[in-house]
């Protein structure tokens, strides 16, 4: 009996080992494919765009990689890690506002030029959820891990368990508990999700998106940001898009996939973002909801390095870094 148990245990371990080996070779394969593309560097001018004010600093980190002929995937990961690691940024990573139970739960996803994808949702105690999302992409046969499972995986990969609730966020949360009024506010202080999309000098696109989500959300609530197709989408033949704002509305229209598909149909990044926002406007009106209570912003980039952005109401901005420098731009909006 015990022999049989040992056999089962050993063969289960052997299966895991084989599976892990096959992931490693998948990863190596994609790296070497990229290596081939490196040899075929095509003179594309790199560009990176990202959401909100903190996009400027984040773009700076991404640009360091892009300008040295690095890969867009590495650039977007390095870029979004800047606000993730900054405790003064209170809506992403370390320092993010907690849910209504006082728990900081993080959502993130990443997508590369080969359509490899990785995502984590409702992840606690890990400062850089984007790096865990990348590990999900590169080291597991899955595309998404959530909650405790995501944390266990992160710890197994050597990520450090940390307290992410900073004093200022805890103080605000305790104030909020006095009324416990739940009205998700996005866009009020220019500091929400960071979504970043980039085109490298090999003509390849990648994207990353990371957030602590809506402050004081229900525990376990997941928004659009870790959902491939909603908060982020990349198609290396066409373009990339990422979103910020009320995640429920972005998920409802599978927002970023829609933006990329509109670009596939020939729309410019600007027109594609406008049409996705008009879809949200229409569905909000059909459902008799007040548009004034909603903010969603999209940014998009195509294969030629053209970009665009659009949102429901004023207040959304994004940062663009290319060979001309790094600038913050106010996005055009629907509710005038
Ligand atoms: C979410 N989209 O969790 C995120 C939050 C955000 O501007 O971007 N707020 O729904």
CSV table of C-alpha atoms and ligand atoms in Angstrom, one decimal:
chain,number,residue,atom,x,y,z
A,1,UNK,CA,0.0,0.0,0.0
A,2,UNK,CA,2.7,2.4,1.1
A,3,UNK,CA,4.7,1.4,-2.0
A,4,UNK,CA,1.7,2.2,-4.2
A,5,UNK,CA,1.3,5.6,-2.5
A,6,UNK,CA,5.0,6.3,-3.0
A,7,UNK,CA,4.7,5.3,-6.6
A,8,UNK,CA,1.7,7.7,-7.1
A,9,UNK,CA,3.6,10.4,-5.3
A,10,UNK,CA,6.8,9.8,-7.4
A,11,UNK,CA,4.9,9.7,-10.7
A,12,UNK,CA,2.9,12.8,-9.8
A,13,UNK,CA,6.2,14.6,-9.1
A,14,UNK,CA,7.6,13.2,-12.4
A,15,UNK,CA,4.6,14.6,-14.2
A,16,UNK,CA,5.1,18.0,-12.7
A,17,UNK,CA,8.8,17.9,-13.5
A,18,UNK,CA,8.0,17.0,-17.2
A,19,UNK,CA,5.4,19.7,-17.3
A,20,UNK,CA,7.8,22.3,-15.8
A,21,UNK,CA,10.5,21.2,-18.3
A,22,UNK,CA,8.1,21.7,-21.1
A,23,UNK,CA,7.3,25.2,-19.9
A,24,UNK,CA,10.9,26.0,-19.7
A,25,UNK,CA,11.4,24.9,-23.3
A,26,UNK,CA,8.4,27.0,-24.4
A,27,UNK,CA,9.9,30.0,-22.7
A,28,UNK,CA,13.3,29.4,-24.3
A,29,UNK,CA,11.7,28.9,-27.6
A,30,UNK,CA,10.0,32.2,-27.5
A,31,UNK,CA,13.2,33.9,-26.3
A,32,UNK,CA,15.1,32.4,-29.2
A,33,UNK,CA,12.3,33.5,-31.6
A,34,UNK,CA,12.8,36.9,-30.3
A,35,UNK,CA,16.5,36.5,-30.8
A,36,UNK,CA,15.8,35.8,-34.5
A,37,UNK,CA,13.7,39.0,-34.7
A,38,UNK,CA,16.5,40.9,-33.1
A,39,UNK,CA,18.7,39.9,-36.1
A,40,UNK,CA,15.9,41.3,-38.3
A,41,UNK,CA,15.7,44.7,-36.5
A,42,UNK,CA,13.6,46.7,-38.8
A,43,UNK,CA,14.2,50.3,-37.8
A,44,UNK,CA,10.8,50.9,-36.2
A,45,UNK,CA,10.9,53.9,-34.0
A,46,UNK,CA,10.1,52.7,-30.5
A,47,UNK,CA,7.3,54.3,-28.5
A,48,UNK,CA,5.6,53.7,-25.1
A,49,UNK,CA,2.4,55.2,-23.8
A,50,UNK,CA,0.8,54.8,-20.4
A,51,UNK,CA,-2.1,56.0,-18.3
A,52,UNK,CA,-2.3,59.0,-15.9
A,53,UNK,CA,0.4,61.3,-14.4
A,54,UNK,CA,2.5,58.5,-13.1
A,55,UNK,CA,2.8,57.3,-16.6
A,56,UNK,CA,5.6,59.9,-17.1
A,57,UNK,CA,8.0,58.3,-14.6
A,58,UNK,CA,6.9,54.8,-15.6
A,59,UNK,CA,7.6,55.7,-19.3
A,60,UNK,CA,11.1,56.9,-18.3
A,61,UNK,CA,11.9,53.4,-17.0
A,62,UNK,CA,10.4,51.7,-20.1
A,63,UNK,CA,12.2,54.1,-22.4
A,64,UNK,CA,15.6,53.2,-21.0
A,65,UNK,CA,15.0,49.7,-22.3
A,66,UNK,CA,13.4,50.6,-25.6
A,67,UNK,CA,16.0,53.2,-26.6
A,68,UNK,CA,18.7,50.5,-26.1
A,69,UNK,CA,16.9,48.2,-28.5
A,70,UNK,CA,15.3,46.2,-25.7
A,71,UNK,CA,12.2,44.1,-25.9
A,72,UNK,CA,8.7,45.8,-25.4
A,73,UNK,CA,7.8,43.2,-22.9
A,74,UNK,CA,10.7,44.0,-20.7
A,75,UNK,CA,10.0,47.7,-21.1
A,76,UNK,CA,6.4,47.5,-20.0
A,77,UNK,CA,7.2,45.4,-17.0
A,78,UNK,CA,10.0,47.7,-15.9
A,79,UNK,CA,7.8,50.7,-16.5
A,80,UNK,CA,4.7,49.7,-14.5
A,81,UNK,CA,7.0,48.5,-11.6
A,82,UNK,CA,7.7,52.2,-10.9
A,83,UNK,CA,4.3,53.1,-9.5
A,84,UNK,CA,3.8,49.6,-8.2
A,85,UNK,CA,6.9,50.1,-5.9
A,86,UNK,CA,6.1,53.7,-4.9
A,87,UNK,CA,4.1,53.9,-1.6
A,88,UNK,CA,3.1,57.5,-2.5
A,89,UNK,CA,1.1,56.1,-5.5
A,90,UNK,CA,-2.1,55.0,-3.7
A,91,UNK,CA,-3.9,53.1,-6.4
A,92,UNK,CA,-1.2,50.6,-7.6
A,93,UNK,CA,0.9,48.0,-5.8
A,94,UNK,CA,2.6,48.9,-2.6
A,95,UNK,CA,0.7,51.8,-0.9
A,96,UNK,CA,-2.5,51.0,-2.8
A,97,UNK,CA,-5.9,51.6,-1.1
A,98,UNK,CA,-7.4,48.6,0.6
A,99,UNK,CA,-10.8,46.9,0.1
A,100,UNK,CA,-13.6,47.5,2.6
A,101,UNK,CA,-12.0,44.9,4.9
A,102,UNK,CA,-8.7,46.8,5.0
A,103,UNK,CA,-6.9,44.3,2.7
A,104,UNK,CA,-4.8,45.5,-0.2
A,105,UNK,CA,-5.7,43.2,-3.1
A,106,UNK,CA,-3.9,43.6,-6.4
A,107,UNK,CA,-4.8,42.8,-10.0
A,108,UNK,CA,-2.3,42.7,-12.9
A,109,UNK,CA,-1.8,41.2,-16.4
A,110,UNK,CA,0.8,41.2,-19.1
A,111,UNK,CA,0.8,40.2,-22.8
A,112,UNK,CA,3.6,39.9,-25.3
A,113,UNK,CA,4.2,39.9,-29.0
A,114,UNK,CA,3.6,36.1,-29.2
A,115,UNK,CA,0.2,36.4,-27.5
A,116,UNK,CA,1.7,34.8,-24.4
A,117,UNK,CA,-0.5,36.0,-21.5
A,118,UNK,CA,-0.3,36.0,-17.7
A,119,UNK,CA,-2.4,37.4,-15.0
A,120,UNK,CA,-3.0,37.6,-11.2
A,121,UNK,CA,-6.1,38.8,-9.4
A,122,UNK,CA,-6.9,39.5,-5.8
A,123,UNK,CA,-3.3,39.0,-4.9
A,124,UNK,CA,-2.2,40.1,-1.5
A,125,UNK,CA,1.2,40.9,0.1
A,126,UNK,CA,3.3,41.1,-3.0
A,127,UNK,CA,4.7,44.4,-4.1
A,128,UNK,CA,5.0,43.7,-7.8
A,129,UNK,CA,2.0,41.8,-9.1
A,130,UNK,CA,3.1,42.4,-12.7
A,131,UNK,CA,6.2,40.3,-12.1
A,132,UNK,CA,4.0,37.5,-10.7
A,133,UNK,CA,1.8,37.8,-13.8
A,134,UNK,CA,4.8,37.5,-16.0
A,135,UNK,CA,5.9,34.4,-14.0
A,136,UNK,CA,2.4,32.9,-14.5
A,137,UNK,CA,2.9,33.5,-18.2
A,138,UNK,CA,6.4,32.1,-18.4
A,139,UNK,CA,6.4,29.4,-15.8
A,140,UNK,CA,3.0,27.7,-15.6
A,141,UNK,CA,0.7,26.1,-18.1
A,142,UNK,CA,-2.1,28.6,-17.0
A,143,UNK,CA,-2.9,32.2,-17.8
A,144,UNK,CA,-4.5,33.4,-14.5
A,145,UNK,CA,-4.0,32.7,-10.8
A,146,UNK,CA,-6.2,34.3,-8.1
A,147,UNK,CA,-6.2,35.0,-4.4
A,148,UNK,CA,-4.4,32.5,-2.2
A,149,UNK,CA,-3.3,30.4,-5.1
A,150,UNK,CA,-1.6,33.4,-6.7
A,151,UNK,CA,0.1,34.2,-3.4
A,152,UNK,CA,1.3,30.6,-2.9
A,153,UNK,CA,2.7,30.6,-6.5
A,154,UNK,CA,4.4,33.9,-5.9
A,155,UNK,CA,6.1,32.7,-2.7
A,156,UNK,CA,7.2,29.5,-4.5
A,157,UNK,CA,8.9,31.7,-7.1
A,158,UNK,CA,10.8,33.6,-4.4
A,159,UNK,CA,8.7,36.7,-4.1
A,160,UNK,CA,8.7,38.3,-0.7
A,161,UNK,CA,5.6,38.5,1.5
A,162,UNK,CA,5.2,42.1,2.6
A,163,UNK,CA,2.7,44.4,4.3
A,164,UNK,CA,1.4,46.7,1.5
A,165,UNK,CA,-1.0,48.8,3.6
A,166,UNK,CA,0.8,52.1,4.3
A,167,UNK,CA,-0.1,54.3,7.1
A,168,UNK,CA,-1.8,57.0,5.0
A,169,UNK,CA,-4.0,54.3,3.3
A,170,UNK,CA,-4.9,52.7,6.6
A,171,UNK,CA,-5.8,56.1,8.1
A,172,UNK,CA,-8.1,57.0,5.1
A,173,UNK,CA,-9.7,53.5,5.3
A,174,UNK,CA,-10.5,54.0,9.0
A,175,UNK,CA,-12.1,57.3,8.1
A,176,UNK,CA,-14.1,55.7,5.4
A,177,UNK,CA,-15.3,53.0,7.8
A,178,UNK,CA,-17.2,55.7,9.8
A,179,UNK,CA,-19.7,56.0,7.0
A,180,UNK,CA,-18.8,53.0,4.9
A,181,UNK,CA,-20.4,54.6,1.9
A,182,UNK,CA,-19.6,52.6,-1.2
A,183,UNK,CA,-19.4,54.7,-4.3
A,184,UNK,CA,-16.4,53.7,-6.5
A,185,UNK,CA,-14.7,56.9,-7.5
A,186,UNK,CA,-12.3,56.7,-10.4
A,187,UNK,CA,-10.5,59.6,-12.0
A,188,UNK,CA,-10.8,62.1,-9.2
A,189,UNK,CA,-7.2,62.6,-8.4
A,190,UNK,CA,-5.5,61.4,-11.5
A,191,UNK,CA,-4.0,58.3,-10.0
A,192,UNK,CA,-5.6,55.1,-11.0
A,193,UNK,CA,-4.5,52.0,-12.8
A,194,UNK,CA,-1.4,52.1,-14.8
A,195,UNK,CA,-1.8,50.5,-18.2
A,196,UNK,CA,1.2,50.7,-20.5
A,197,UNK,CA,1.7,49.6,-24.1
A,198,UNK,CA,4.9,49.7,-26.1
A,199,UNK,CA,6.3,49.2,-29.6
A,200,UNK,CA,10.0,48.3,-29.7
A,201,UNK,CA,12.6,48.8,-32.4
A,202,UNK,CA,11.9,45.3,-33.8
A,203,UNK,CA,8.4,46.4,-34.5
A,204,UNK,CA,7.0,44.2,-31.7
A,205,UNK,CA,4.2,45.2,-29.3
A,206,UNK,CA,3.6,44.3,-25.6
A,207,UNK,CA,1.5,45.6,-22.8
A,208,UNK,CA,1.1,45.5,-19.0
A,209,UNK,CA,-1.7,46.7,-16.7
A,210,UNK,CA,-1.6,46.8,-12.8
A,211,UNK,CA,-3.8,48.2,-10.1
A,212,UNK,CA,-5.1,48.0,-6.5
A,213,UNK,CA,-8.5,48.4,-8.1
A,214,UNK,CA,-11.4,50.5,-6.7
A,215,UNK,CA,-10.8,51.7,-3.2
A,216,UNK,CA,-13.0,50.0,-0.6
A,217,UNK,CA,-14.3,47.4,-3.1
A,218,UNK,CA,-15.9,44.2,-1.7
A,219,UNK,CA,-13.3,41.7,-0.8
A,220,UNK,CA,-12.7,39.5,-3.8
A,221,UNK,CA,-14.0,42.0,-6.3
A,222,UNK,CA,-11.9,41.9,-9.5
A,223,UNK,CA,-12.0,44.6,-12.1
A,224,UNK,CA,-10.9,44.8,-15.8
A,225,UNK,CA,-7.2,45.3,-15.2
A,226,UNK,CA,-6.1,41.6,-14.9
A,227,UNK,CA,-8.6,40.4,-17.6
A,228,UNK,CA,-6.9,39.9,-21.0
A,229,UNK,CA,-9.3,41.5,-23.5
A,230,UNK,CA,-10.8,43.9,-21.0
A,231,UNK,CA,-8.1,45.9,-19.3
A,232,UNK,CA,-5.4,45.0,-21.8
A,233,UNK,CA,-5.0,43.4,-25.3
A,234,UNK,CA,-2.1,43.1,-27.7
A,235,UNK,CA,-2.2,41.7,-31.2
A,236,UNK,CA,1.3,42.0,-32.7
A,237,UNK,CA,-0.1,42.2,-36.2
A,238,UNK,CA,-2.4,45.1,-35.4
A,239,UNK,CA,-1.9,47.0,-32.2
A,240,UNK,CA,-2.4,47.2,-28.5
A,241,UNK,CA,-4.8,48.9,-26.1
A,242,UNK,CA,-5.2,49.3,-22.3
A,243,UNK,CA,-7.9,50.8,-20.1
A,244,UNK,CA,-8.5,52.6,-16.8
A,245,UNK,CA,-11.6,53.6,-14.9
A,246,UNK,CA,-14.7,51.6,-13.8
A,247,UNK,CA,-13.7,48.1,-14.6
A,248,UNK,CA,-17.2,46.8,-14.6
A,249,UNK,CA,-17.9,48.9,-17.7
A,250,UNK,CA,-14.7,47.9,-19.5
A,251,UNK,CA,-15.5,44.2,-18.9
A,252,UNK,CA,-19.1,44.7,-20.2
A,253,UNK,CA,-17.8,45.5,-23.6
A,254,UNK,CA,-14.6,43.4,-23.6
A,255,UNK,CA,-13.0,46.9,-24.0
A,256,UNK,CA,-9.4,46.5,-25.1
A,257,UNK,CA,-10.1,43.5,-27.4
A,258,UNK,CA,-12.8,45.7,-29.0
A,259,UNK,CA,-10.3,48.6,-29.5
A,260,UNK,CA,-7.8,46.3,-31.2
A,261,UNK,CA,-10.5,44.7,-33.4
A,262,UNK,CA,-11.6,48.2,-34.5
A,263,UNK,CA,-8.0,48.9,-35.5
A,264,UNK,CA,-8.0,45.6,-37.4
A,265,UNK,CA,-11.0,46.9,-39.3
A,266,UNK,CA,-8.9,49.9,-40.4
A,267,UNK,CA,-9.8,52.5,-37.7
A,268,UNK,CA,-7.0,54.7,-36.3
A,269,UNK,CA,-6.1,54.2,-32.7
A,270,UNK,CA,-8.0,57.5,-31.9
A,271,UNK,CA,-11.2,56.4,-33.7
A,272,UNK,CA,-11.0,52.9,-32.2
A,273,UNK,CA,-10.9,54.4,-28.7
A,274,UNK,CA,-13.8,56.8,-29.5
A,275,UNK,CA,-15.9,53.9,-30.8
A,276,UNK,CA,-15.3,51.8,-27.7
A,277,UNK,CA,-16.2,54.7,-25.5
A,278,UNK,CA,-19.4,55.3,-27.5
A,279,UNK,CA,-20.3,51.6,-26.9
A,280,UNK,CA,-20.0,52.2,-23.2
A,281,UNK,CA,-22.1,55.4,-23.5
A,282,UNK,CA,-24.8,53.5,-25.4
A,283,UNK,CA,-25.0,50.6,-23.0
A,284,UNK,CA,-25.1,52.9,-20.0
A,285,UNK,CA,-28.0,54.8,-21.5
A,286,UNK,CA,-29.8,51.6,-22.4
A,287,UNK,CA,-29.5,50.5,-18.8
A,288,UNK,CA,-30.8,53.8,-17.5
A,289,UNK,CA,-27.6,54.6,-15.6
A,290,UNK,CA,-26.1,58.0,-15.2
A,291,UNK,CA,-23.1,58.5,-17.5
A,292,UNK,CA,-21.8,61.2,-15.1
A,293,UNK,CA,-21.1,58.5,-12.6
A,294,UNK,CA,-18.8,56.6,-15.0
A,295,UNK,CA,-15.3,57.2,-16.1
A,296,UNK,CA,-13.5,54.9,-18.5
A,297,UNK,CA,-10.4,55.8,-20.5
A,298,UNK,CA,-8.7,53.9,-23.3
A,299,UNK,CA,-5.3,54.3,-24.9
A,300,UNK,CA,-4.3,52.5,-28.0
A,301,UNK,CA,-1.2,52.1,-30.2
A,302,UNK,CA,-0.9,50.5,-33.6
A,303,UNK,CA,1.9,48.7,-35.4
A,304,UNK,CA,3.0,52.0,-37.2
A,305,UNK,CA,3.5,53.7,-33.8
A,306,UNK,CA,0.4,55.9,-34.2
A,307,UNK,CA,-1.5,56.3,-30.9
A,308,UNK,CA,-4.8,57.6,-29.6
A,309,UNK,CA,-6.9,58.0,-26.4
A,310,UNK,CA,-10.4,58.8,-25.4
A,311,UNK,CA,-12.5,58.7,-22.3
A,312,UNK,CA,-16.1,59.3,-21.0
A,313,UNK,CA,-15.5,62.5,-19.1
A,314,UNK,CA,-12.7,65.1,-18.6
A,315,UNK,CA,-9.8,64.4,-16.3
A,316,UNK,CA,-8.0,61.5,-17.9
A,317,UNK,CA,-4.5,62.0,-19.1
A,318,UNK,CA,-1.8,59.8,-20.5
A,319,UNK,CA,2.0,59.9,-21.1
A,320,UNK,CA,3.7,59.4,-24.4
A,321,UNK,CA,7.4,58.7,-24.7
A,322,UNK,CA,9.1,58.5,-28.1
A,323,UNK,CA,12.2,59.8,-29.8
A,324,UNK,CA,10.8,63.4,-29.3
A,325,UNK,CA,10.6,63.0,-25.5
A,326,UNK,CA,8.2,62.2,-22.7
A,327,UNK,CA,5.0,64.2,-22.5
A,328,UNK,CA,1.7,64.2,-20.6
A,329,UNK,CA,-1.4,64.6,-22.8
A,330,UNK,CA,-5.0,65.4,-21.8
A,331,UNK,CA,-7.3,62.9,-23.5
A,332,UNK,CA,-10.3,64.1,-25.4
A,333,UNK,CA,-13.6,63.0,-23.9
A,334,UNK,CA,-17.3,62.4,-24.7
A,335,UNK,CA,-19.2,64.3,-22.0
A,336,UNK,CA,-18.6,67.9,-22.9
B,1,LIG,C1,-10.6,48.6,-11.8
B,1,LIG,N1,-9.9,49.7,-13.8
B,1,LIG,O1,-10.2,47.9,-10.8
B,1,LIG,C2,-9.6,49.5,-12.4
B,1,LIG,C3,-9.5,50.8,-11.6
B,1,LIG,C4,-9.1,52.0,-12.3
B,1,LIG,O2,-9.3,54.2,-12.6
B,1,LIG,O3,-8.5,52.0,-13.4
B,1,LIG,N2,-9.5,53.1,-11.9
B,1,LIG,O4,-11.8,48.7,-12.1
